């Protein structure tokens, strides 16, 4: 079983920055794809960014140039650096991971990001 601990969310003014962290724990093998999703009230959950073990990244068009996803394979830890935050970035952000050779995805409980003046 895999548990995901997310941190770094909070309240920030437009134009500010936050850094989210996702730390898996439990009985796990090495992780393959890791990613961040977000869900705002009344909207579907959407992929924000993902990163493969080899470092290939994918971003939602709405965050390109502002967010940077990264990972530390030795620590199985993932980060999301969020710059130039906008009110429309307000959402609950979820960490998701997949283990090598396994198809199941694991989800964190989410961390709230609120961008407001």
Coordinates of N, CA, C and O in Angstrom, one line a residue:
X1 N 0.8 -1.2 0.0 CA 0.0 0.0 0.0 C 0.9 1.2 0.0 O 2.0 1.2 0.5
X2 N 0.3 2.3 -0.6 CA 1.1 3.5 -0.8 C 0.3 4.7 -0.1 O -0.9 4.8 -0.3
X3 N 1.0 5.5 0.7 CA 0.4 6.7 1.2 C 1.1 7.9 0.6 O 2.3 7.8 0.5
X4 N 0.4 8.9 0.4 CA 1.0 10.1 -0.2 C 0.7 11.3 0.7 O -0.4 11.6 1.1
X5 N 1.8 12.0 1.1 CA 1.7 13.1 2.0 C 2.0 14.4 1.2 O 3.1 14.6 0.7
X6 N 1.0 15.3 1.1 CA 1.1 16.5 0.3 C 1.3 17.7 1.3 O 0.7 17.7 2.4
X7 N 2.0 18.6 0.9 CA 2.2 19.8 1.7 C 2.5 21.0 0.8 O 2.9 20.8 -0.4
X8 N 2.4 22.2 1.3 CA 2.8 23.4 0.6 C 1.7 24.3 0.2 O 1.9 25.4 -0.3
X9 N 0.4 23.8 0.3 CA -0.7 24.6 -0.1 C -0.9 25.7 0.9 O -0.3 25.8 2.0
X10 N -1.8 26.7 0.5 CA -2.1 27.8 1.3 C -2.7 28.9 0.6 O -3.1 28.8 -0.5
X11 N -2.7 30.1 1.2 CA -3.3 31.3 0.7 C -2.2 32.2 0.2 O -1.2 32.4 0.9
X12 N -2.3 32.6 -1.1 CA -1.3 33.5 -1.6 C -2.0 34.5 -2.5 O -3.0 34.3 -3.1
X13 N -1.4 35.7 -2.6 CA -1.9 36.8 -3.5 C -1.5 36.5 -4.9 O -0.6 35.8 -5.3
X14 N -2.4 37.0 -5.8 CA -2.0 36.9 -7.3 C -0.6 37.4 -7.6 O -0.2 38.4 -7.0
X15 N 0.1 36.6 -8.4 CA 1.5 36.9 -8.7 C 2.5 36.2 -7.8 O 3.7 36.2 -8.0
X16 N 2.0 35.6 -6.7 CA 2.8 35.0 -5.7 C 3.2 33.6 -6.1 O 2.9 33.1 -7.2
X17 N 3.9 32.9 -5.2 CA 4.4 31.6 -5.5 C 4.2 30.6 -4.4 O 4.1 31.0 -3.2
X18 N 4.0 29.4 -4.7 CA 3.9 28.3 -3.8 C 4.7 27.1 -4.3 O 4.9 26.9 -5.5
X19 N 5.2 26.3 -3.4 CA 5.9 25.0 -3.8 C 5.2 23.9 -3.1 O 5.2 23.8 -1.9
X20 N 4.6 23.0 -3.9 CA 3.9 21.8 -3.3 C 4.9 20.6 -3.3 O 5.7 20.5 -4.2
X21 N 4.8 19.8 -2.3 CA 5.6 18.6 -2.2 C 4.7 17.4 -2.1 O 3.6 17.5 -1.5
X22 N 5.1 16.3 -2.6 CA 4.4 15.0 -2.5 C 5.4 13.9 -2.0 O 6.4 13.7 -2.8
X23 N 5.2 13.4 -0.9 CA 6.1 12.4 -0.3 C 5.4 11.1 -0.1 O 4.6 10.9 0.8
X24 N 5.7 10.1 -1.0 CA 5.1 8.8 -0.8 C 5.7 8.0 0.3 O 6.9 8.2 0.7
X25 N 5.0 7.1 0.9 CA 5.5 6.3 2.0 C 4.7 5.0 2.0 O 3.7 4.8 1.3
X26 N 5.2 4.0 2.8 CA 4.6 2.7 2.8 C 5.4 1.7 2.1 O 6.6 1.9 1.7
X27 N 4.8 0.5 1.8 CA 5.5 -0.5 1.1 C 5.3 -0.3 -0.4 O 4.3 -0.6 -1.0
X28 N 6.4 0.3 -0.9 CA 6.3 0.7 -2.3 C 7.6 0.3 -3.1 O 8.6 0.2 -2.5
X29 N 7.4 0.1 -4.4 CA 8.5 0.0 -5.2 C 8.9 1.3 -5.8 O 8.3 2.3 -5.4
X30 N 9.8 1.3 -6.8 CA 10.1 2.6 -7.4 C 8.9 3.1 -8.2 O 8.2 2.3 -8.7
X31 N 8.8 4.4 -8.3 CA 7.7 5.0 -8.9 C 8.0 5.3 -10.4 O 9.1 5.7 -10.7
X32 N 7.0 5.2 -11.2 CA 7.1 5.6 -12.6 C 6.6 7.0 -12.8 O 7.2 8.0 -12.4
X33 N 5.4 7.1 -13.3 CA 4.8 8.4 -13.6 C 4.3 9.0 -12.3 O 3.7 8.3 -11.5
X34 N 4.6 10.3 -12.1 CA 4.0 11.1 -11.0 C 3.4 12.3 -11.6 O 3.8 12.8 -12.6
X35 N 2.3 12.8 -10.9 CA 1.7 14.0 -11.4 C 0.9 14.7 -10.4 O 0.6 14.3 -9.3
X36 N 0.4 15.9 -10.8 CA -0.4 16.7 -10.0 C -1.7 17.0 -10.8 O -1.7 17.3 -12.0
X37 N -2.8 16.8 -10.1 CA -4.1 17.2 -10.6 C -4.7 18.3 -9.7 O -4.3 18.5 -8.6
X38 N -5.7 18.9 -10.2 CA -6.4 19.9 -9.4 C -7.9 19.9 -9.7 O -8.3 19.5 -10.8
X39 N -8.7 20.3 -8.8 CA -10.1 20.3 -8.9 C -10.7 21.6 -8.2 O -10.5 21.7 -7.0
X40 N -11.3 22.4 -9.0 CA -12.0 23.6 -8.4 C -13.5 23.3 -8.3 O -14.0 22.4 -9.0
X41 N -14.1 24.0 -7.4 CA -15.6 23.7 -7.2 C -16.3 23.9 -8.5 O -16.2 24.8 -9.2
X42 N -17.2 22.9 -8.8 CA -18.0 22.9 -10.0 C -17.3 22.5 -11.3 O -17.9 22.6 -12.3
X43 N -16.0 22.2 -11.2 CA -15.2 21.8 -12.3 C -14.7 20.4 -12.2 O -14.6 19.8 -11.1
X44 N -14.4 19.8 -13.3 CA -13.8 18.4 -13.3 C -12.4 18.5 -12.9 O -11.7 19.5 -13.1
X45 N -11.9 17.4 -12.3 CA -10.5 17.2 -12.0 C -9.7 17.2 -13.3 O -10.0 16.5 -14.2
X46 N -8.6 18.0 -13.3 CA -7.8 18.1 -14.5 C -6.4 17.9 -14.2 O -5.9 18.2 -13.1
X47 N -5.7 17.4 -15.2 CA -4.2 17.2 -15.0 C -3.5 18.6 -15.1 O -3.7 19.3 -16.1
X48 N -2.7 18.8 -14.1 CA -1.9 20.1 -14.1 C -0.5 19.8 -14.8 O -0.1 20.5 -15.7
X49 N 0.1 18.8 -14.3 CA 1.5 18.4 -14.8 C 1.8 17.0 -14.4 O 1.3 16.5 -13.4
X50 N 2.6 16.4 -15.2 CA 3.1 15.0 -15.0 C 4.5 14.9 -15.3 O 5.1 15.7 -16.1
X51 N 5.2 13.9 -14.8 CA 6.6 13.7 -15.0 C 6.9 12.2 -15.0 O 6.5 11.5 -14.1
X52 N 7.6 11.7 -16.0 CA 8.0 10.3 -16.0 C 9.3 10.2 -15.2 O 10.0 11.2 -14.8
X53 N 9.7 8.9 -14.9 CA 10.9 8.7 -14.2 C 12.1 9.2 -14.9 O 13.1 9.7 -14.3
X54 N 12.0 9.2 -16.2 CA 13.1 9.7 -17.0 C 13.2 11.2 -17.1 O 14.1 11.8 -17.7
X55 N 12.2 11.9 -16.6 CA 12.2 13.4 -16.6 C 11.3 14.0 -17.7 O 11.4 15.3 -17.8
X56 N 10.6 13.3 -18.5 CA 9.8 13.9 -19.5 C 8.6 14.5 -18.8 O 7.9 13.9 -18.0
X57 N 8.2 15.7 -19.1 CA 7.2 16.5 -18.5 C 6.0 16.8 -19.4 O 6.2 16.9 -20.6
X58 N 4.9 17.0 -18.9 CA 3.7 17.4 -19.6 C 2.9 18.4 -18.7 O 2.8 18.2 -17.5
X59 N 2.5 19.5 -19.3 CA 1.8 20.5 -18.6 C 0.5 20.9 -19.3 O 0.3 20.9 -20.5
X60 N -0.5 21.2 -18.5 CA -1.7 21.9 -19.0 C -1.3 23.2 -19.6 O -0.4 23.9 -19.1
X61 N -2.0 23.5 -20.7 CA -1.8 24.8 -21.4 C -1.9 26.0 -20.4 O -1.2 27.0 -20.6
X62 N -2.8 25.9 -19.5 CA -3.1 27.0 -18.6 C -1.9 27.3 -17.6 O -1.9 28.4 -17.0
X63 N -1.0 26.4 -17.4 CA 0.1 26.6 -16.5 C 1.5 26.6 -17.1 O 2.5 26.8 -16.4
X64 N 1.5 26.3 -18.4 CA 2.8 26.3 -19.1 C 3.5 27.7 -18.9 O 2.9 28.7 -19.0
X65 N 4.8 27.6 -18.6 CA 5.6 28.8 -18.3 C 5.5 29.3 -16.9 O 6.3 30.2 -16.6
X66 N 4.6 28.8 -16.2 CA 4.4 29.3 -14.8 C 4.7 28.2 -13.7 O 5.2 28.5 -12.7
X67 N 4.4 27.0 -14.0 CA 4.6 25.9 -13.1 C 5.7 25.0 -13.6 O 5.9 24.8 -14.8
X68 N 6.4 24.4 -12.7 CA 7.5 23.5 -13.0 C 7.4 22.3 -12.1 O 7.4 22.4 -10.9
X69 N 7.3 21.1 -12.7 CA 7.2 19.9 -12.0 C 8.6 19.2 -12.0 O 9.3 19.3 -12.9
X70 N 8.9 18.6 -10.8 CA 10.2 18.0 -10.7 C 10.1 16.8 -9.8 O 9.1 16.6 -9.1
X71 N 11.1 16.0 -9.8 CA 11.1 14.8 -8.9 C 12.5 14.4 -8.5 O 13.5 14.7 -9.2
X72 N 12.6 13.8 -7.3 CA 13.8 13.3 -6.8 C 13.6 11.8 -6.7 O 13.0 11.3 -5.8
X73 N 14.2 11.0 -7.7 CA 14.0 9.6 -7.7 C 14.5 8.8 -6.5 O 14.0 7.8 -6.1
X74 N 15.6 9.3 -6.0 CA 16.2 8.7 -4.8 C 15.3 8.8 -3.6 O 15.3 7.9 -2.8
X75 N 14.5 9.8 -3.5 CA 13.6 10.0 -2.4 C 12.2 9.7 -2.7 O 11.3 9.8 -1.9
X76 N 11.9 9.4 -4.0 CA 10.6 9.2 -4.5 C 9.7 10.4 -4.2 O 8.5 10.2 -3.8
X77 N 10.2 11.5 -4.3 CA 9.5 12.8 -3.9 C 9.3 13.6 -5.1 O 10.1 13.7 -6.0
X78 N 8.1 14.3 -5.2 CA 7.8 15.1 -6.3 C 7.4 16.5 -5.8 O 6.9 16.7 -4.7
X79 N 7.7 17.5 -6.7 CA 7.5 18.9 -6.4 C 6.7 19.6 -7.5 O 6.8 19.2 -8.6
X80 N 6.0 20.6 -7.1 CA 5.4 21.5 -8.1 C 5.7 22.9 -7.7 O 5.1 23.4 -6.7
X81 N 6.5 23.6 -8.4 CA 6.8 25.0 -8.2 C 5.8 25.8 -9.0 O 5.7 25.7 -10.2
X82 N 5.1 26.6 -8.3 CA 4.0 27.4 -8.8 C 4.3 28.9 -8.7 O 4.3 29.4 -7.6
X83 N 4.6 29.5 -9.9 CA 4.9 30.9 -9.9 C 3.8 31.7 -10.6 O 3.0 31.1 -11.4
X84 N 3.8 33.0 -10.5 CA 2.9 33.9 -11.1 C 1.4 33.3 -11.0 O 0.7 33.3 -11.9
X85 N 1.1 33.0 -9.8 CA -0.2 32.4 -9.5 C -1.4 33.4 -9.8 O -1.3 34.6 -9.6
X86 N -2.4 32.8 -10.4 CA -3.6 33.5 -10.7 C -4.8 33.1 -9.9 O -4.8 31.9 -9.5
X87 N -5.8 33.9 -9.8 CA -7.0 33.4 -9.0 C -7.6 32.1 -9.6 O -8.1 31.3 -8.9
X88 N -7.5 32.0 -10.9 CA -8.1 30.8 -11.5 C -7.3 29.5 -11.2 O -7.7 28.4 -11.6
X89 N -6.1 29.7 -10.6 CA -5.4 28.5 -10.1 C -5.9 28.0 -8.8 O -5.5 26.9 -8.3
X90 N -6.9 28.7 -8.2 CA -7.5 28.2 -6.9 C -8.1 26.9 -7.1 O -9.0 26.7 -8.0
X91 N -7.7 25.9 -6.3 CA -8.3 24.6 -6.4 C -7.7 23.7 -5.3 O -6.7 24.1 -4.6
X92 N -8.2 22.5 -5.2 CA -7.5 21.5 -4.4 C -6.6 20.7 -5.3 O -7.0 20.2 -6.4
X93 N -5.3 20.7 -4.9 CA -4.3 20.0 -5.7 C -4.0 18.6 -5.2 O -3.8 18.4 -4.0
X94 N -4.0 17.6 -6.1 CA -3.9 16.2 -5.7 C -2.6 15.7 -6.3 O -2.3 15.8 -7.5
X95 N -1.9 15.0 -5.5 CA -0.7 14.2 -6.0 C -1.1 12.8 -6.4 O -2.0 12.2 -5.7
X96 N -0.6 12.3 -7.5 CA -0.9 11.0 -7.9 C 0.4 10.3 -8.4 O 1.3 10.9 -9.0
X97 N 0.5 9.0 -8.1 CA 1.7 8.3 -8.4 C 1.4 6.9 -8.9 O 0.3 6.4 -8.7
X98 N 2.3 6.3 -9.7 CA 2.1 5.0 -10.2 C 3.5 4.2 -9.9 O 4.5 4.8 -10.1
X99 N 3.4 3.0 -9.5 CA 4.6 2.2 -9.3 C 5.0 1.5 -10.6 O 4.2 1.1 -11.4
X100 N 6.3 1.3 -10.7 CA 6.9 0.6 -11.8 C 6.3 -0.8 -11.9 O 6.1 -1.5 -10.9
X101 N 5.9 -1.2 -13.1 CA 5.3 -2.5 -13.4 C 3.9 -2.7 -12.8 O 3.3 -3.8 -12.8
X102 N 3.3 -1.7 -12.3 CA 1.9 -1.7 -11.8 C 1.1 -0.7 -12.4 O 1.5 0.4 -12.7
X103 N -0.2 -1.0 -12.6 CA -1.1 -0.1 -13.3 C -1.9 0.8 -12.3 O -2.5 1.8 -12.8
X104 N -2.1 0.5 -11.1 CA -2.9 1.2 -10.1 C -2.3 2.6 -9.8 O -1.1 2.7 -9.7
X105 N -3.1 3.6 -9.8 CA -2.8 4.9 -9.4 C -3.1 5.1 -7.9 O -4.2 4.7 -7.4
X106 N -2.3 5.9 -7.2 CA -2.6 6.2 -5.8 C -2.7 7.7 -5.8 O -2.0 8.5 -6.5
X107 N -3.6 8.2 -4.9 CA -3.9 9.6 -4.7 C -3.7 10.1 -3.3 O -4.0 9.4 -2.4
X108 N -3.3 11.3 -3.2 CA -3.2 12.0 -1.9 C -4.6 12.5 -1.6 O -5.5 12.5 -2.4
X109 N -4.7 13.1 -0.4 CA -5.9 13.6 0.0 C -6.2 15.0 -0.5 O -7.3 15.6 -0.3
X110 N -5.2 15.7 -1.0 CA -5.3 17.0 -1.6 C -4.8 18.1 -0.6 O -4.9 17.9 0.6
X111 N -4.4 19.1 -1.2 CA -4.0 20.3 -0.5 C -4.6 21.5 -1.2 O -4.5 21.7 -2.4
X112 N -5.2 22.4 -0.4 CA -5.9 23.6 -0.9 C -4.9 24.7 -1.3 O -4.0 25.1 -0.5
X113 N -5.1 25.2 -2.5 CA -4.4 26.4 -2.9 C -5.4 27.4 -3.2 O -6.3 27.2 -4.1
X114 N -5.2 28.6 -2.6 CA -6.2 29.7 -2.8 C -5.4 30.9 -3.2 O -4.5 31.3 -2.5
X115 N -5.7 31.5 -4.3 CA -5.1 32.7 -4.8 C -6.1 33.8 -4.8 O -7.0 33.8 -5.6
X116 N -5.9 34.7 -3.9 CA -6.8 35.8 -3.7 C -6.1 37.0 -3.2 O -5.2 36.9 -2.4
X117 N -6.6 38.2 -3.6 CA -6.1 39.4 -3.0 C -6.6 39.7 -1.6 O -7.6 39.2 -1.2

